[in-house]
Amino acid sequence: MNHFDKESNLPETENLHIHLAISPAKEKGGSSAMALPPDTTPAPQPFTPGMSSQDDAPAPTSSAVPAQPNGKPTSEETKPEDKEPDSSSPTAFKPPRLRLHVQEIGHPGASIFLTSVNAATILQQSIKAIHKHLYTGPITPSSTSSPQSTHLHPPPTRSVTLILRPMDGVAYTTGSDLDSDHKEIHFSLRYISGISPSSRYSSEITGVVVHELVHCYQWNGSGTAPGGLIEGVADWVRLQSNLAPPHWDRGAVPGRWDVGYQGTAYFLEYLEGRFGEGVVRRLNEKLRKERYEEVAFWTELVGWPVERLFEDYKKTLEEKSKE
């Protein structure tokens, strides 16, 4: 089942490189071949992986996002042939090299993954979805209702390696040992093997991959943006890609605007509806150019403090619950 829109002008990525390994699992009393990161999700710091913590909900993911370069072009971006696109055309988005590493091919989760989805397809289509929702289309300034376009600048991610391995939690994303332009997504085989019912294998795997890939292609104010906002943007893209799992509750009233994940994703959806399409794109672009200072950031973005916007959002949820 294709969860994404078919229309896209994003160039095809390079062929997927697959590495399979057969190794004994060490579920108890031993360590796996790759050290597990701590069972926390800290505020984004350069190349500090965070670990998704598993709770009663079947699907949420958690990832610490490495700080992106501060808007400085790489040597590849400054080549003469890489011309700045005009404002009427979609932003140039160089496809990355994709790799799949299955650490333990005999694990039940590996079998589920390999028989439920086509790795190359979901990685390519997920990147296209991210390009569409974060880097293509109008930007709507808070001072006008007329959609405007501007140049948007995706991070120069050169490769993404999806690593399937036995580990706790769900998934996390980090920079590779090579440099910050090479990303790794670590996806738990244990989590995959526990997805239920089986009819949700494809959509749940794809949803987690979309969420984690957003972390490869979003900006975070040089590590200053709240972790809840970073995770909320990732789940917002998942939501816009029609990949929200059944347990997400649109009517739930979160305790804070930056609670993260679907709680913040639905708040961002509310802002898009209130201020027009392009709010999240402009938010992401703003995080590329400057550090996050809450009062100034939101006032410049939409003209209101975020706490005031959140109170308005909660009122709409309360009114809908009475209907």
PDB file of C-alpha atoms in Angstrom, residues 21-222:
ATOM      1  CA  ALA A  21      24.627 -10.214   8.829  1.00  0.00           C
ATOM      2  CA  ILE A  22      23.935 -13.467  10.618  1.00  0.00           C
ATOM      3  CA  SER A  23      24.892 -13.261  14.259  1.00  0.00           C
ATOM      4  CA  PRO A  24      23.553 -14.784  17.484  1.00  0.00           C
ATOM      5  CA  ALA A  25      21.243 -12.518  19.438  1.00  0.00           C
ATOM      6  CA  LYS A  26      22.220 -11.729  23.001  1.00  0.00           C
ATOM      7  CA  GLU A  27      18.917 -10.967  24.586  1.00  0.00           C
ATOM      8  CA  LYS A  28      20.060 -11.660  28.153  1.00  0.00           C
ATOM      9  CA  GLY A  29      23.302 -11.668  30.058  1.00  0.00           C
ATOM     10  CA  GLY A  30      25.382 -10.200  27.282  1.00  0.00           C
ATOM     11  CA  SER A  31      25.889  -7.188  25.132  1.00  0.00           C
ATOM     12  CA  SER A  32      24.983  -6.871  21.486  1.00  0.00           C
ATOM     13  CA  ALA A  33      27.582  -6.233  18.810  1.00  0.00           C
ATOM     14  CA  MET A  34      26.787  -2.513  18.932  1.00  0.00           C
ATOM     15  CA  ALA A  35      26.653  -0.586  22.194  1.00  0.00           C
ATOM     16  CA  LEU A  36      23.222   0.740  23.145  1.00  0.00           C
ATOM     17  CA  PRO A  37      22.865   4.473  23.757  1.00  0.00           C
ATOM     18  CA  PRO A  38      21.415   5.656  27.069  1.00  0.00           C
ATOM     19  CA  ASP A  39      17.691   5.210  27.656  1.00  0.00           C
ATOM     20  CA  THR A  40      17.023   8.935  27.460  1.00  0.00           C
ATOM     21  CA  THR A  41      16.057  11.550  24.939  1.00  0.00           C
ATOM     22  CA  PRO A  42      18.144  14.647  25.709  1.00  0.00           C
ATOM     23  CA  ALA A  43      17.800  18.022  24.075  1.00  0.00           C
ATOM     24  CA  PRO A  44      19.452  17.884  20.663  1.00  0.00           C
ATOM     25  CA  GLN A  45      23.246  18.011  20.898  1.00  0.00           C
ATOM     26  CA  PRO A  46      25.883  17.350  18.251  1.00  0.00           C
ATOM     27  CA  PHE A  47      25.976  13.621  17.513  1.00  0.00           C
ATOM     28  CA  THR A  48      24.543  12.526  20.869  1.00  0.00           C
ATOM     29  CA  PRO A  49      22.110   9.688  20.185  1.00  0.00           C
ATOM     30  CA  GLY A  50      18.958   9.454  22.255  1.00  0.00           C
ATOM     31  CA  MET A  51      17.116   6.237  22.928  1.00  0.00           C
ATOM     32  CA  SER A  52      13.418   5.796  22.413  1.00  0.00           C
ATOM     33  CA  SER A  53      11.700   4.650  25.556  1.00  0.00           C
ATOM     34  CA  GLN A  54       8.928   2.100  25.132  1.00  0.00           C
ATOM     35  CA  ASP A  55       5.611   2.752  26.817  1.00  0.00           C
ATOM     36  CA  ASP A  56       2.110   1.325  26.581  1.00  0.00           C
ATOM     37  CA  ALA A  57       1.403   3.031  23.281  1.00  0.00           C
ATOM     38  CA  PRO A  58       2.273   0.839  20.310  1.00  0.00           C
ATOM     39  CA  ALA A  59       4.072   3.275  18.075  1.00  0.00           C
ATOM     40  CA  PRO A  60       5.743   6.490  19.267  1.00  0.00           C
ATOM     41  CA  THR A  61       9.394   7.009  18.407  1.00  0.00           C
ATOM     42  CA  SER A  62      12.065   9.155  19.967  1.00  0.00           C
ATOM     43  CA  SER A  63      15.288  10.521  18.565  1.00  0.00           C
ATOM     44  CA  ALA A  64      17.895  13.018  19.532  1.00  0.00           C
ATOM     45  CA  VAL A  65      18.846  15.102  16.547  1.00  0.00           C
ATOM     46  CA  PRO A  66      22.453  16.029  15.912  1.00  0.00           C
ATOM     47  CA  ALA A  67      22.984  19.735  15.384  1.00  0.00           C
ATOM     48  CA  GLN A  68      23.059  20.613  11.718  1.00  0.00           C
ATOM     49  CA  PRO A  69      25.647  22.855  10.076  1.00  0.00           C
ATOM     50  CA  ASN A  70      24.851  26.528  10.624  1.00  0.00           C
ATOM     51  CA  GLY A  71      23.601  27.139   7.143  1.00  0.00           C
ATOM     52  CA  LYS A  72      27.097  27.032   5.644  1.00  0.00           C
ATOM     53  CA  PRO A  73      27.284  25.394   2.242  1.00  0.00           C
ATOM     54  CA  THR A  74      29.482  22.369   1.813  1.00  0.00           C
ATOM     55  CA  SER A  75      32.073  22.142  -0.917  1.00  0.00           C
ATOM     56  CA  GLU A  76      29.649  20.157  -3.038  1.00  0.00           C
ATOM     57  CA  GLU A  77      27.010  22.890  -2.787  1.00  0.00           C
ATOM     58  CA  THR A  78      29.408  25.556  -4.032  1.00  0.00           C
ATOM     59  CA  LYS A  79      30.342  23.849  -7.270  1.00  0.00           C
ATOM     60  CA  PRO A  80      29.664  26.040 -10.336  1.00  0.00           C
ATOM     61  CA  GLU A  81      27.074  23.633 -11.705  1.00  0.00           C
ATOM     62  CA  ASP A  82      24.985  23.814  -8.507  1.00  0.00           C
ATOM     63  CA  LYS A  83      22.978  26.938  -9.302  1.00  0.00           C
ATOM     64  CA  GLU A  84      20.502  28.532  -6.934  1.00  0.00           C
ATOM     65  CA  PRO A  85      16.956  27.608  -8.047  1.00  0.00           C
ATOM     66  CA  ASP A  86      14.572  30.430  -8.884  1.00  0.00           C
ATOM     67  CA  SER A  87      11.729  31.110  -6.446  1.00  0.00           C
ATOM     68  CA  SER A  88       9.099  29.637  -8.772  1.00  0.00           C
ATOM     69  CA  SER A  89      10.766  26.220  -8.796  1.00  0.00           C
ATOM     70  CA  PRO A  90      10.972  23.632  -6.007  1.00  0.00           C
ATOM     71  CA  THR A  91      14.137  23.825  -3.947  1.00  0.00           C
ATOM     72  CA  ALA A  92      16.985  21.663  -5.240  1.00  0.00           C
ATOM     73  CA  PHE A  93      17.178  18.545  -3.103  1.00  0.00           C
ATOM     74  CA  LYS A  94      20.121  16.298  -3.806  1.00  0.00           C
ATOM     75  CA  PRO A  95      19.183  12.656  -3.159  1.00  0.00           C
ATOM     76  CA  PRO A  96      21.355  10.809  -0.641  1.00  0.00           C
ATOM     77  CA  ARG A  97      23.040   7.436  -0.931  1.00  0.00           C
ATOM     78  CA  LEU A  98      20.873   4.891   0.907  1.00  0.00           C
ATOM     79  CA  ARG A  99      22.086   1.823   2.767  1.00  0.00           C
ATOM     80  CA  LEU A 100      20.324  -0.956   4.667  1.00  0.00           C
ATOM     81  CA  HIS A 101      22.185  -2.911   7.343  1.00  0.00           C
ATOM     82  CA  VAL A 102      20.366  -5.866   8.910  1.00  0.00           C
ATOM     83  CA  GLN A 103      22.455  -6.846  11.896  1.00  0.00           C
ATOM     84  CA  GLU A 104      20.693 -10.144  12.528  1.00  0.00           C
ATOM     85  CA  ILE A 105      18.933 -11.592   9.480  1.00  0.00           C
ATOM     86  CA  GLY A 106      17.524 -14.506  11.493  1.00  0.00           C
ATOM     87  CA  HIS A 107      15.602 -12.265  13.901  1.00  0.00           C
ATOM     88  CA  PRO A 108      11.761 -12.423  13.547  1.00  0.00           C
ATOM     89  CA  GLY A 109      11.721  -8.633  13.200  1.00  0.00           C
ATOM     90  CA  ALA A 110      14.032  -8.831  10.186  1.00  0.00           C
ATOM     91  CA  SER A 111      11.687 -11.271   8.480  1.00  0.00           C
ATOM     92  CA  ILE A 112       8.707  -9.001   9.145  1.00  0.00           C
ATOM     93  CA  PHE A 113      10.536  -5.948   7.794  1.00  0.00           C
ATOM     94  CA  LEU A 114      11.847  -7.631   4.650  1.00  0.00           C
ATOM     95  CA  THR A 115       8.515  -9.257   3.765  1.00  0.00           C
ATOM     96  CA  SER A 116       6.302  -6.252   4.631  1.00  0.00           C
ATOM     97  CA  VAL A 117       8.050  -3.364   2.896  1.00  0.00           C
ATOM     98  CA  ASN A 118      10.475  -2.634   0.096  1.00  0.00           C
ATOM     99  CA  ALA A 119      13.307  -0.817   1.851  1.00  0.00           C
ATOM    100  CA  ALA A 120      14.388   1.189  -1.182  1.00  0.00           C
ATOM    101  CA  THR A 121      10.825   2.272  -1.899  1.00  0.00           C
ATOM    102  CA  ILE A 122       9.905   3.428   1.597  1.00  0.00           C
ATOM    103  CA  LEU A 123      13.194   5.275   2.065  1.00  0.00           C
ATOM    104  CA  GLN A 124      12.880   7.071  -1.281  1.00  0.00           C
ATOM    105  CA  GLN A 125       9.198   7.904  -0.834  1.00  0.00           C
ATOM    106  CA  SER A 126       9.732   9.045   2.756  1.00  0.00           C
ATOM    107  CA  ILE A 127      12.433  11.475   1.610  1.00  0.00           C
ATOM    108  CA  LYS A 128      10.067  12.756  -1.090  1.00  0.00           C
ATOM    109  CA  ALA A 129       7.368  13.311   1.543  1.00  0.00           C
ATOM    110  CA  ILE A 130       9.794  15.268   3.719  1.00  0.00           C
ATOM    111  CA  HIS A 131      10.861  17.349   0.730  1.00  0.00           C
ATOM    112  CA  LYS A 132       7.211  18.081  -0.050  1.00  0.00           C
ATOM    113  CA  HIS A 133       6.130  19.077   3.457  1.00  0.00           C
ATOM    114  CA  LEU A 134       9.248  20.916   4.695  1.00  0.00           C
ATOM    115  CA  TYR A 135      10.910  22.295   1.557  1.00  0.00           C
ATOM    116  CA  THR A 136       8.349  22.625  -1.265  1.00  0.00           C
ATOM    117  CA  GLY A 137       5.399  25.005  -1.514  1.00  0.00           C
ATOM    118  CA  PRO A 138       4.351  28.398  -0.225  1.00  0.00           C
ATOM    119  CA  ILE A 139       5.565  30.186   2.852  1.00  0.00           C
ATOM    120  CA  THR A 140       2.823  32.259   4.490  1.00  0.00           C
ATOM    121  CA  PRO A 141       4.150  35.234   6.469  1.00  0.00           C
ATOM    122  CA  SER A 142       2.153  36.157   9.565  1.00  0.00           C
ATOM    123  CA  SER A 143       1.647  39.684   8.231  1.00  0.00           C
ATOM    124  CA  THR A 144      -0.206  38.698   5.080  1.00  0.00           C
ATOM    125  CA  SER A 145      -2.701  36.114   3.880  1.00  0.00           C
ATOM    126  CA  SER A 146      -1.110  35.900   0.434  1.00  0.00           C
ATOM    127  CA  PRO A 147       1.064  32.791   0.034  1.00  0.00           C
ATOM    128  CA  GLN A 148       4.652  33.592  -0.910  1.00  0.00           C
ATOM    129  CA  SER A 149       7.537  31.383  -1.936  1.00  0.00           C
ATOM    130  CA  THR A 150      11.140  31.694  -0.858  1.00  0.00           C
ATOM    131  CA  HIS A 151      14.367  29.754  -1.138  1.00  0.00           C
ATOM    132  CA  LEU A 152      14.455  26.867   1.339  1.00  0.00           C
ATOM    133  CA  HIS A 153      17.628  25.061   2.236  1.00  0.00           C
ATOM    134  CA  PRO A 154      17.620  21.385   3.227  1.00  0.00           C
ATOM    135  CA  PRO A 155      20.621  20.123   5.192  1.00  0.00           C
ATOM    136  CA  PRO A 156      23.344  18.605   2.973  1.00  0.00           C
ATOM    137  CA  THR A 157      22.662  15.005   4.028  1.00  0.00           C
ATOM    138  CA  ARG A 158      24.796  12.821   1.765  1.00  0.00           C
ATOM    139  CA  SER A 159      23.886   9.340   2.973  1.00  0.00           C
ATOM    140  CA  VAL A 160      21.402   7.580   5.221  1.00  0.00           C
ATOM    141  CA  THR A 161      22.036   4.121   6.641  1.00  0.00           C
ATOM    142  CA  LEU A 162      19.048   2.267   8.090  1.00  0.00           C
ATOM    143  CA  ILE A 163      20.337  -0.192  10.676  1.00  0.00           C
ATOM    144  CA  LEU A 164      17.980  -2.925  11.881  1.00  0.00           C
ATOM    145  CA  ARG A 165      19.235  -4.461  15.109  1.00  0.00           C
ATOM    146  CA  PRO A 166      18.011  -6.017  18.368  1.00  0.00           C
ATOM    147  CA  MET A 167      17.758  -3.213  20.918  1.00  0.00           C
ATOM    148  CA  ASP A 168      15.360  -1.711  23.435  1.00  0.00           C
ATOM    149  CA  GLY A 169      13.047   1.141  22.511  1.00  0.00           C
ATOM    150  CA  VAL A 170      11.825   1.935  19.015  1.00  0.00           C
ATOM    151  CA  ALA A 171      14.309   3.941  16.954  1.00  0.00           C
ATOM    152  CA  TYR A 172      16.770   6.809  17.051  1.00  0.00           C
ATOM    153  CA  THR A 173      18.771   8.883  14.580  1.00  0.00           C
ATOM    154  CA  THR A 174      22.344  10.098  14.866  1.00  0.00           C
ATOM    155  CA  GLY A 175      25.232  11.337  12.780  1.00  0.00           C
ATOM    156  CA  SER A 176      27.674   8.673  11.652  1.00  0.00           C
ATOM    157  CA  ASP A 177      31.298   8.452  12.724  1.00  0.00           C
ATOM    158  CA  LEU A 178      32.252   9.816   9.281  1.00  0.00           C
ATOM    159  CA  ASP A 179      30.729  13.310   9.600  1.00  0.00           C
ATOM    160  CA  SER A 180      27.434  15.099  10.211  1.00  0.00           C
ATOM    161  CA  ASP A 181      26.353  14.812   6.580  1.00  0.00           C
ATOM    162  CA  HIS A 182      26.097  11.022   6.935  1.00  0.00           C
ATOM    163  CA  LYS A 183      23.184   9.820   9.074  1.00  0.00           C
ATOM    164  CA  GLU A 184      22.296   6.551  10.742  1.00  0.00           C
ATOM    165  CA  ILE A 185      18.796   5.437  11.711  1.00  0.00           C
ATOM    166  CA  HIS A 186      18.784   2.602  14.246  1.00  0.00           C
ATOM    167  CA  PHE A 187      15.471   0.699  14.223  1.00  0.00           C
ATOM    168  CA  SER A 188      14.664  -1.947  16.813  1.00  0.00           C
ATOM    169  CA  LEU A 189      14.054  -5.468  15.496  1.00  0.00           C
ATOM    170  CA  ARG A 190      12.390  -6.272  18.807  1.00  0.00           C
ATOM    171  CA  TYR A 191       9.926  -3.453  18.302  1.00  0.00           C
ATOM    172  CA  ILE A 192       9.186  -4.543  14.732  1.00  0.00           C
ATOM    173  CA  SER A 193       8.513  -8.098  15.867  1.00  0.00           C
ATOM    174  CA  GLY A 194       6.003  -6.761  18.410  1.00  0.00           C
ATOM    175  CA  ILE A 195       3.866  -4.728  15.980  1.00  0.00           C
ATOM    176  CA  SER A 196       0.241  -5.846  16.189  1.00  0.00           C
ATOM    177  CA  PRO A 197      -1.943  -6.608  14.337  1.00  0.00           C
ATOM    178  CA  SER A 198       0.021  -7.890  11.359  1.00  0.00           C
ATOM    179  CA  SER A 199      -2.095  -5.726   9.051  1.00  0.00           C
ATOM    180  CA  ARG A 200      -0.196  -2.731  10.476  1.00  0.00           C
ATOM    181  CA  TYR A 201       3.280  -4.013   9.647  1.00  0.00           C
ATOM    182  CA  SER A 202       3.725  -1.867   6.543  1.00  0.00           C
ATOM    183  CA  SER A 203       2.159   1.378   7.792  1.00  0.00           C
ATOM    184  CA  GLU A 204       3.850   1.263  11.199  1.00  0.00           C
ATOM    185  CA  ILE A 205       7.297   0.501   9.776  1.00  0.00           C
ATOM    186  CA  THR A 206       6.861   3.261   7.193  1.00  0.00           C
ATOM    187  CA  GLY A 207       5.619   5.719   9.815  1.00  0.00           C
ATOM    188  CA  VAL A 208       8.648   5.150  12.042  1.00  0.00           C
ATOM    189  CA  VAL A 209      10.995   5.492   9.057  1.00  0.00           C
ATOM    190  CA  VAL A 210       9.349   8.782   8.025  1.00  0.00           C
ATOM    191  CA  HIS A 211       9.669  10.144  11.564  1.00  0.00           C
ATOM    192  CA  GLU A 212      13.339   9.226  11.804  1.00  0.00           C
ATOM    193  CA  LEU A 213      14.177  10.488   8.318  1.00  0.00           C
ATOM    194  CA  VAL A 214      12.749  13.887   9.240  1.00  0.00           C
ATOM    195  CA  HIS A 215      15.549  14.085  11.807  1.00  0.00           C
ATOM    196  CA  CYS A 216      18.011  13.659   8.940  1.00  0.00           C
ATOM    197  CA  TYR A 217      16.496  16.629   7.095  1.00  0.00           C
ATOM    198  CA  GLN A 218      15.241  19.150   9.647  1.00  0.00           C
ATOM    199  CA  TRP A 219      16.945  22.123  11.260  1.00  0.00           C
ATOM    200  CA  ASN A 220      17.137  22.621  15.020  1.00  0.00           C
ATOM    201  CA  GLY A 221      18.498  26.106  15.685  1.00  0.00           C
ATOM    202  CA  SER A 222      22.045  24.785  16.124  1.00  0.00           C
TER     203      SER A 222
END
